[in-house]
Coordinates of C-alpha atoms and ligand atoms in Angstrom, one line a residue:
M299 CA -119.3 40.0 -94.8
Y300 CA -119.1 41.4 -98.4
D301 CA -120.7 39.7 -101.4
T302 CA -117.4 40.0 -103.3
I303 CA -113.9 41.2 -102.6
I304 CA -112.0 42.4 -105.7
I305 CA -108.3 42.2 -105.3
G306 CA -106.5 44.8 -107.5
G307 CA -108.0 48.0 -108.8
G308 CA -106.5 47.9 -112.3
A309 CA -108.4 47.4 -115.6
S310 CA -110.2 44.1 -114.7
G311 CA -110.8 45.0 -111.1
L312 CA -112.3 48.4 -111.8
L313 CA -114.6 47.0 -114.5
S314 CA -115.7 44.2 -112.1
A315 CA -116.5 46.9 -109.5
C316 CA -118.7 48.6 -112.1
E317 CA -120.6 45.5 -113.0
L318 CA -121.0 43.5 -109.8
K319 CA -124.3 43.5 -108.0
G320 CA -124.4 43.4 -104.2
K321 CA -122.1 44.8 -101.5
N322 CA -118.5 44.7 -102.7
L323 CA -115.1 45.8 -101.6
L324 CA -112.2 46.6 -103.9
L325 CA -108.7 46.4 -102.4
E326 CA -105.8 48.2 -104.1
S327 CA -102.1 48.2 -103.0
K328 CA -101.3 51.6 -104.6
D329 CA -102.4 55.0 -103.4
R330 CA -104.9 55.3 -106.3
V331 CA -106.8 52.8 -108.5
G332 CA -106.2 52.5 -112.2
K333 CA -102.7 54.1 -112.3
K334 CA -101.5 51.8 -115.0
I335 CA -104.4 52.6 -117.3
L336 CA -103.2 56.2 -117.5
V337 CA -99.9 55.1 -119.1
T338 CA -101.3 52.7 -121.6
G339 CA -101.2 53.4 -125.3
N340 CA -98.7 56.3 -124.7
G341 CA -101.4 58.0 -122.5
R342 CA -104.2 57.3 -125.1
C343 CA -105.3 53.8 -123.9
N344 CA -105.5 51.4 -126.8
L345 CA -108.4 49.5 -125.1
S346 CA -109.4 47.1 -127.9
N347 CA -108.9 46.2 -131.5
S348 CA -111.6 45.9 -134.1
N349 CA -109.6 43.4 -136.2
L350 CA -109.6 40.9 -133.3
T351 CA -109.8 37.3 -134.3
G352 CA -108.7 35.4 -131.2
E353 CA -105.4 34.3 -132.9
E354 CA -103.6 37.2 -131.2
Y355 CA -103.8 35.4 -127.9
S356 CA -101.4 32.8 -126.5
D357 CA -104.4 30.5 -126.1
P358 CA -106.9 31.4 -128.8
Q359 CA -109.2 28.5 -127.9
F360 CA -109.6 29.6 -124.3
F361 CA -110.1 33.2 -125.4
R362 CA -113.0 32.1 -127.7
A363 CA -114.5 30.0 -125.0
V364 CA -114.6 33.0 -122.7
Q365 CA -115.8 35.3 -125.5
E366 CA -118.8 33.0 -126.2
K367 CA -119.9 33.5 -122.6
Y368 CA -120.5 37.2 -123.3
S369 CA -123.5 37.6 -125.5
S370 CA -122.8 41.3 -126.5
N371 CA -119.8 43.0 -127.9
L372 CA -117.2 44.8 -125.8
L373 CA -117.2 47.9 -128.0
D374 CA -121.0 48.1 -127.6
F375 CA -120.5 47.7 -123.8
W376 CA -118.3 50.8 -123.8
K377 CA -120.8 52.8 -125.8
E378 CA -123.5 51.8 -123.3
K379 CA -121.2 53.1 -120.5
G380 CA -121.1 56.4 -122.4
L381 CA -117.5 56.1 -123.5
F382 CA -117.1 57.4 -127.0
L383 CA -114.5 55.6 -129.1
R384 CA -112.4 56.2 -132.1
E385 CA -110.3 53.9 -134.3
G386 CA -106.6 54.5 -135.0
G387 CA -104.5 52.5 -137.5
A388 CA -104.5 48.7 -137.7
G389 CA -107.9 48.5 -135.9
R390 CA -106.6 50.0 -132.7
V391 CA -109.5 51.3 -130.6
Y392 CA -109.0 54.4 -128.4
P393 CA -111.3 56.6 -126.4
F394 CA -112.7 59.4 -128.6
S395 CA -110.9 61.9 -126.3
N396 CA -107.6 60.2 -127.1
Q397 CA -106.9 60.4 -123.4
A398 CA -106.5 57.4 -121.1
S399 CA -107.9 59.4 -118.2
T400 CA -111.3 59.4 -119.9
V401 CA -111.4 55.6 -119.7
L402 CA -110.4 55.7 -116.0
D403 CA -113.0 58.4 -115.3
V404 CA -115.7 56.2 -116.8
L405 CA -114.5 53.2 -114.8
R406 CA -114.3 55.1 -111.5
F407 CA -117.7 56.6 -112.0
G408 CA -119.2 53.1 -112.6
A409 CA -117.3 51.7 -109.6
R410 CA -118.6 54.4 -107.2
K411 CA -121.1 52.0 -105.6
A412 CA -118.3 49.7 -104.4
E413 CA -116.3 50.4 -101.3
I414 CA -112.7 51.1 -102.3
K415 CA -109.6 50.8 -100.0
T416 CA -106.3 52.0 -101.4
N417 CA -102.8 51.5 -99.9
C418 CA -104.1 48.0 -98.9
I419 CA -101.8 45.1 -99.8
V420 CA -103.5 41.7 -100.0
K421 CA -101.1 39.1 -98.6
S422 CA -103.1 35.9 -98.9
V423 CA -106.6 34.4 -99.4
K424 CA -108.0 31.4 -97.6
K425 CA -111.2 29.4 -97.7
D426 CA -113.3 30.3 -94.7
K427 CA -116.6 28.9 -93.6
G428 CA -119.2 30.0 -96.2
G429 CA -116.7 32.1 -98.1
Y430 CA -113.2 33.6 -98.0
A431 CA -110.9 35.3 -95.6
V432 CA -108.7 37.9 -97.3
L433 CA -105.6 38.8 -95.2
T434 CA -104.2 42.3 -95.9
S435 CA -101.8 44.9 -94.6
D436 CA -104.9 46.5 -93.0
G437 CA -106.4 43.4 -91.3
E438 CA -108.7 40.6 -92.4
Y439 CA -111.8 41.0 -94.6
Y440 CA -114.5 38.4 -95.3
S441 CA -116.6 37.7 -98.4
K442 CA -118.7 35.1 -100.1
R443 CA -116.7 35.4 -103.3
V444 CA -113.3 36.7 -104.3
M445 CA -112.1 38.1 -107.7
L446 CA -108.3 37.9 -108.2
T447 CA -107.6 40.8 -110.5
C448 CA -104.1 41.7 -109.3
G449 CA -102.3 41.6 -112.7
G450 CA -99.3 39.6 -113.8
G451 CA -96.6 40.8 -111.5
N452 CA -97.9 39.3 -108.3
L453 CA -98.5 35.6 -108.0
E454 CA -98.2 35.4 -104.2
I455 CA -101.9 35.4 -103.6
A456 CA -102.4 32.7 -106.2
K457 CA -99.7 30.7 -104.4
S458 CA -101.4 31.1 -101.1
L459 CA -104.4 29.2 -102.7
N460 CA -102.1 26.5 -104.1
L461 CA -103.2 27.4 -107.7
R462 CA -100.8 25.9 -110.3
L463 CA -98.6 28.5 -112.0
T464 CA -96.4 28.6 -115.1
D465 CA -93.0 30.4 -115.1
T466 CA -93.4 34.1 -115.9
Y467 CA -91.4 36.4 -118.2
P468 CA -91.7 40.1 -119.0
A469 CA -92.9 40.8 -122.6
L470 CA -93.9 43.5 -125.1
C471 CA -90.5 44.9 -124.2
A472 CA -87.0 45.6 -125.6
L473 CA -84.7 42.6 -126.3
K474 CA -81.2 42.3 -125.1
T475 CA -79.0 41.1 -128.0
D476 CA -75.3 40.9 -128.7
T477 CA -74.2 44.4 -129.6
N478 CA -71.0 44.2 -131.6
K479 CA -72.9 45.3 -134.7
L480 CA -74.7 48.1 -132.9
K481 CA -71.7 50.2 -131.7
G482 CA -72.5 53.9 -131.6
L483 CA -76.1 53.4 -132.6
D484 CA -77.8 54.0 -129.1
G485 CA -80.9 56.1 -129.7
V486 CA -80.9 55.7 -133.6
R487 CA -84.2 54.7 -135.2
A488 CA -84.7 52.8 -138.4
H489 CA -87.5 51.1 -140.4
A490 CA -86.8 47.4 -140.7
K491 CA -88.4 44.0 -141.3
V492 CA -87.8 42.1 -138.1
S493 CA -87.8 38.3 -138.1
L494 CA -87.5 36.2 -135.0
E495 CA -86.1 32.7 -135.4
I496 CA -86.3 30.2 -132.5
D497 CA -84.3 27.1 -132.7
G498 CA -84.0 27.4 -136.5
K499 CA -87.7 28.2 -137.2
V500 CA -89.0 31.6 -138.1
E501 CA -91.7 32.3 -135.5
Y502 CA -92.5 36.0 -136.2
V503 CA -92.1 38.6 -138.9
E504 CA -93.1 42.3 -138.6
S505 CA -92.2 45.5 -140.5
G506 CA -91.9 48.6 -138.4
E507 CA -89.8 50.9 -136.3
V508 CA -86.7 49.6 -134.6
L509 CA -84.8 51.6 -132.0
F510 CA -81.2 50.7 -131.4
R511 CA -80.1 50.7 -127.8
K512 CA -76.8 50.1 -125.9
Y513 CA -78.1 46.7 -124.7
G514 CA -79.9 45.6 -127.9
V515 CA -83.1 46.7 -129.7
S516 CA -86.4 48.2 -128.9
G517 CA -89.3 49.7 -130.9
I518 CA -92.8 48.6 -131.9
A519 CA -91.6 45.9 -134.3
V520 CA -89.4 44.3 -131.6
F521 CA -92.2 44.3 -129.0
N522 CA -94.3 41.6 -130.6
A523 CA -91.1 39.5 -131.3
S524 CA -90.3 39.8 -127.5
L525 CA -93.8 38.3 -126.8
K526 CA -93.1 35.3 -129.1
Y527 CA -89.7 34.8 -127.4
A528 CA -91.2 35.0 -123.9
R529 CA -93.9 32.5 -124.8
A530 CA -91.2 30.1 -126.1
L531 CA -89.2 30.5 -122.9
R532 CA -92.4 29.9 -120.8
D533 CA -93.0 26.7 -122.8
K534 CA -89.3 25.7 -122.4
K535 CA -89.0 25.6 -126.2
C536 CA -86.1 28.0 -126.9
K537 CA -82.5 27.0 -126.9
R538 CA -81.4 29.7 -129.3
A539 CA -83.1 32.8 -130.7
I540 CA -81.9 35.1 -133.5
L541 CA -83.4 38.4 -134.6
T542 CA -82.8 39.3 -138.2
L543 CA -83.2 42.9 -139.4
D544 CA -83.9 43.7 -143.1
L545 CA -82.9 47.3 -143.3
L546 CA -84.0 47.5 -146.9
D547 CA -87.5 46.4 -146.3
G548 CA -89.8 47.9 -149.0
L549 CA -87.0 48.4 -151.6
E550 CA -86.1 46.2 -154.6
D551 CA -82.7 44.6 -154.6
K552 CA -82.1 45.8 -158.2
E553 CA -82.8 49.5 -157.5
V554 CA -80.3 49.6 -154.6
E555 CA -77.7 47.5 -156.4
T556 CA -77.7 49.9 -159.4
V557 CA -77.0 53.0 -157.2
L558 CA -74.4 51.1 -155.1
S559 CA -72.5 49.8 -158.3
T560 CA -72.2 53.4 -159.6
R561 CA -70.9 54.7 -156.3
I562 CA -68.4 51.8 -156.0
K563 CA -67.1 52.5 -159.5
R564 CA -66.7 56.2 -158.7
G565 CA -64.9 55.3 -155.4
D566 CA -67.4 57.2 -153.2
D567 CA -66.9 57.0 -149.5
N568 CA -70.4 57.0 -148.2
L569 CA -72.0 54.2 -150.2
L570 CA -75.3 54.2 -148.4
T571 CA -76.0 58.0 -148.2
G572 CA -79.7 58.6 -149.1
I573 CA -80.6 54.9 -148.6
I574 CA -80.3 54.3 -144.9
S575 CA -78.9 56.5 -142.1
N576 CA -75.1 57.1 -142.4
K577 CA -74.6 56.1 -138.8
I578 CA -76.3 52.7 -139.3
G579 CA -74.4 52.3 -142.6
Q580 CA -71.1 52.8 -140.9
A581 CA -72.0 50.4 -138.1
V582 CA -73.2 47.5 -140.1
L583 CA -71.2 47.8 -143.4
D584 CA -68.2 45.5 -143.4
D585 CA -65.5 45.4 -146.1
F586 CA -67.8 44.5 -149.0
T587 CA -66.6 45.1 -152.6
N588 CA -69.7 44.4 -154.6
A589 CA -73.2 45.8 -154.6
Q590 CA -75.0 42.4 -154.3
E591 CA -73.0 41.5 -151.2
I592 CA -73.9 44.8 -149.5
V593 CA -77.6 44.4 -150.3
K594 CA -77.5 40.8 -148.9
N595 CA -75.8 42.1 -145.8
L596 CA -78.2 44.9 -145.2
R597 CA -81.1 42.5 -145.5
S598 CA -79.8 40.1 -142.9
I599 CA -78.3 41.8 -139.9
K600 CA -78.3 38.9 -137.4
L601 CA -78.4 39.6 -133.6
N602 CA -78.3 36.8 -131.1
V603 CA -81.2 37.3 -128.6
L604 CA -79.8 37.2 -125.0
G605 CA -82.9 38.1 -122.9
L606 CA -85.9 40.3 -122.2
L607 CA -85.6 43.8 -120.7
D608 CA -87.8 43.9 -117.7
D609 CA -87.8 47.7 -117.2
N610 CA -90.2 48.8 -119.9
A611 CA -92.2 45.5 -120.2
Q612 CA -95.9 46.1 -120.9
I613 CA -97.1 42.7 -119.8
T614 CA -96.1 39.4 -118.0
V615 CA -96.2 36.2 -120.0
G616 CA -97.4 33.3 -117.9
G617 CA -99.3 33.2 -114.6
V618 CA -102.0 31.0 -113.2
R619 CA -102.5 28.1 -115.6
L620 CA -105.7 28.3 -117.7
D621 CA -106.7 24.8 -116.8
E622 CA -107.3 26.1 -113.2
V623 CA -110.4 28.0 -114.4
K624 CA -113.6 27.4 -116.3
P625 CA -114.6 29.6 -119.3
S626 CA -116.7 31.6 -116.8
L627 CA -113.3 32.4 -115.1
E628 CA -114.4 30.6 -111.9
S629 CA -111.7 28.4 -110.3
K630 CA -112.2 24.7 -110.9
T631 CA -111.1 24.0 -107.3
Y632 CA -112.7 26.8 -105.3
D633 CA -116.4 27.8 -105.8
G634 CA -116.8 31.6 -105.8
L635 CA -113.1 32.3 -106.6
Y636 CA -112.7 34.1 -110.0
L637 CA -109.5 35.1 -111.8
C638 CA -109.4 37.8 -114.5
G639 CA -106.9 39.6 -116.7
E640 CA -103.2 39.3 -116.6
V641 CA -102.9 37.1 -113.5
L642 CA -103.9 34.3 -115.8
D643 CA -101.6 32.7 -118.3
Q644 CA -103.2 34.4 -121.3
D645 CA -101.5 37.2 -123.2
G646 CA -102.0 39.1 -126.4
L647 CA -100.1 41.0 -129.1
C648 CA -99.6 44.7 -129.0
G649 CA -102.6 46.6 -130.3
G650 CA -105.2 46.7 -127.6
Y651 CA -105.5 42.9 -127.1
N652 CA -104.3 42.8 -123.5
L653 CA -106.7 45.4 -122.2
H654 CA -109.5 43.8 -124.2
W655 CA -108.7 40.5 -122.4
A656 CA -108.6 42.2 -119.0
F657 CA -112.0 43.9 -119.6
L658 CA -113.7 40.9 -121.3
S659 CA -112.6 38.4 -118.6
A660 CA -113.9 40.8 -115.9
L661 CA -117.2 41.2 -117.7
V662 CA -117.7 37.4 -118.1
A663 CA -116.8 36.7 -114.4
S664 CA -119.0 39.6 -113.1
Q665 CA -121.9 38.3 -115.2
D666 CA -121.5 34.8 -113.8
I667 CA -121.4 36.1 -110.2
N668 CA -124.5 38.3 -110.8
Q669 CA -126.4 35.3 -112.1
K670 CA -125.7 33.5 -108.8
I671 CA -126.6 36.4 -106.5
Ligands
FAD868 C1 -96.6 51.2 -120.3 C2 -97.7 50.2 -120.6 C3 -98.5 50.5 -121.7 C4 -99.5 49.6 -122.0 N1 -100.3 49.9 -123.1 C5 -101.4 49.0 -123.4 C6 -102.3 49.3 -124.5 O1 -102.2 50.4 -125.0 N2 -103.2 48.4 -124.8 C7 -103.3 47.2 -124.1 O2 -104.2 46.4 -124.5 N3 -102.5 46.9 -123.1 C8 -101.6 47.8 -122.7 N4 -100.8 47.5 -121.6 C9 -101.0 46.2 -120.9 C10 -102.2 46.4 -120.0 O3 -102.1 47.6 -119.2 C11 -102.4 45.2 -119.0 O4 -102.5 44.1 -119.8 C12 -103.7 45.4 -118.2 O5 -103.6 46.5 -117.4 C13 -103.9 44.2 -117.3 O6 -105.0 44.4 -116.5 P1 -105.2 43.7 -115.1 O7 -106.5 44.2 -114.5 O8 -105.1 42.2 -115.2 O9 -104.0 44.1 -114.2 P2 -103.5 45.6 -113.8 O10 -104.1 46.6 -114.7 O11 -102.0 45.5 -113.7 O12 -104.1 45.8 -112.4 C14 -103.7 45.1 -111.2 C15 -103.9 45.9 -110.0 O13 -103.7 45.1 -108.9 C16 -103.0 45.8 -107.9 N5 -102.3 44.8 -107.0 C17 -101.3 44.0 -107.3 N6 -101.0 43.2 -106.3 C18 -101.8 43.6 -105.3 C19 -102.0 43.2 -103.9 N7 -101.2 42.2 -103.4 N8 -103.0 43.8 -103.2 C20 -103.8 44.7 -103.7 N9 -103.6 45.2 -105.0 C21 -102.7 44.6 -105.8 C22 -102.0 46.6 -108.7 O14 -101.5 47.7 -108.0 C23 -102.9 47.0 -109.9 O15 -103.5 48.3 -109.7 C24 -99.7 48.4 -121.3 C25 -99.0 48.2 -120.1 C26 -98.0 49.1 -119.8 C27 -97.1 48.8 -118.6

């Protein structure tokens, strides 16, 4: 009988294995633990954000309730673990080495006192006398407590416990849109102000890089818009979504109009040369005759949003409902069952907020368990 069985050796599972007292077992379905950590932040692992307010999360109130349970600061925690940090733009926190493998090394070193079984798929969990029985591809294991840290993609274990779930959607990903205005632009990048309108209301605005694709649009500025769209779908509050691109973001109307008027008078062919990429100009410019109309058009390229692109999604929106757990992350129904990280219906914007949540929730749950041992 183990003290705690940790299901899933990702960000929150590994941190729990570092922190938990007692005799613990970590079960991971893949051949190695922490594989996803290695690809986060383009291989640099953006593990937190120093500008964090709580508003970046789908449920800020619940995030703060969990945060209050942890008396210290997550960045200080990493320093205590010997992980040196550096700050990139917009408050993004990375390991000083700029390599995600450093974060995984620190976690694996901390977790060495736990027993780890890889290639072990957990199928279900059930309450057993005095604790839990965990059914896996490798047989059954028993423990006094269980931590469900299996990420957002797998809700089967939560279902086996009859926990209440929301619908789930991929997010922080590319958006499928109608493509008639994007012909020939696959692979072209542009700077744009991106606005997402849901059922007539502007829900998100961000300036940044947009990458045009055959199926729609991708790029950093689109990722956060995809999160707002996925949240609206989860809440069943989205009949119609429109993405508007302002391709002249950062320029004054007047300065562009002056150049365009001169070119129109001269009869130039490539009106937009030197302003935006010729390829984009050709794709989006209709038969406009005056400079004001062209500027207005370039500021409001409208694309109907048709869906979320699963392939490159960084997170899952939705999961086990937050009202299933206390701020200590313990289940309200099952004593000794804890849920951490992405398996819960809590998600954050791009910028280190999702790993921060995975780590913070694991710390708070481990702390609660340690107090009871
Ligand atoms: C390409 C990419 C880049 C990202 N970049 C960032 C970033 O820079 N910053 C940021 O904050 N977030 C980033 N994220 C999101 C972040 O990685 C996740 O939010 C975070 O890893 C969630 O942690 P978790 O512990 O809840 O789940 P995970 O890290 O997904 O871990 C879950 C683990 O459980 C295992 N598992 C699942 N089912 C079972 C089962 N039945 N039995 C046994 N084991 C199981 C999985 O194999 C996995 O190892 C990125 C995600 C991706 C995909």
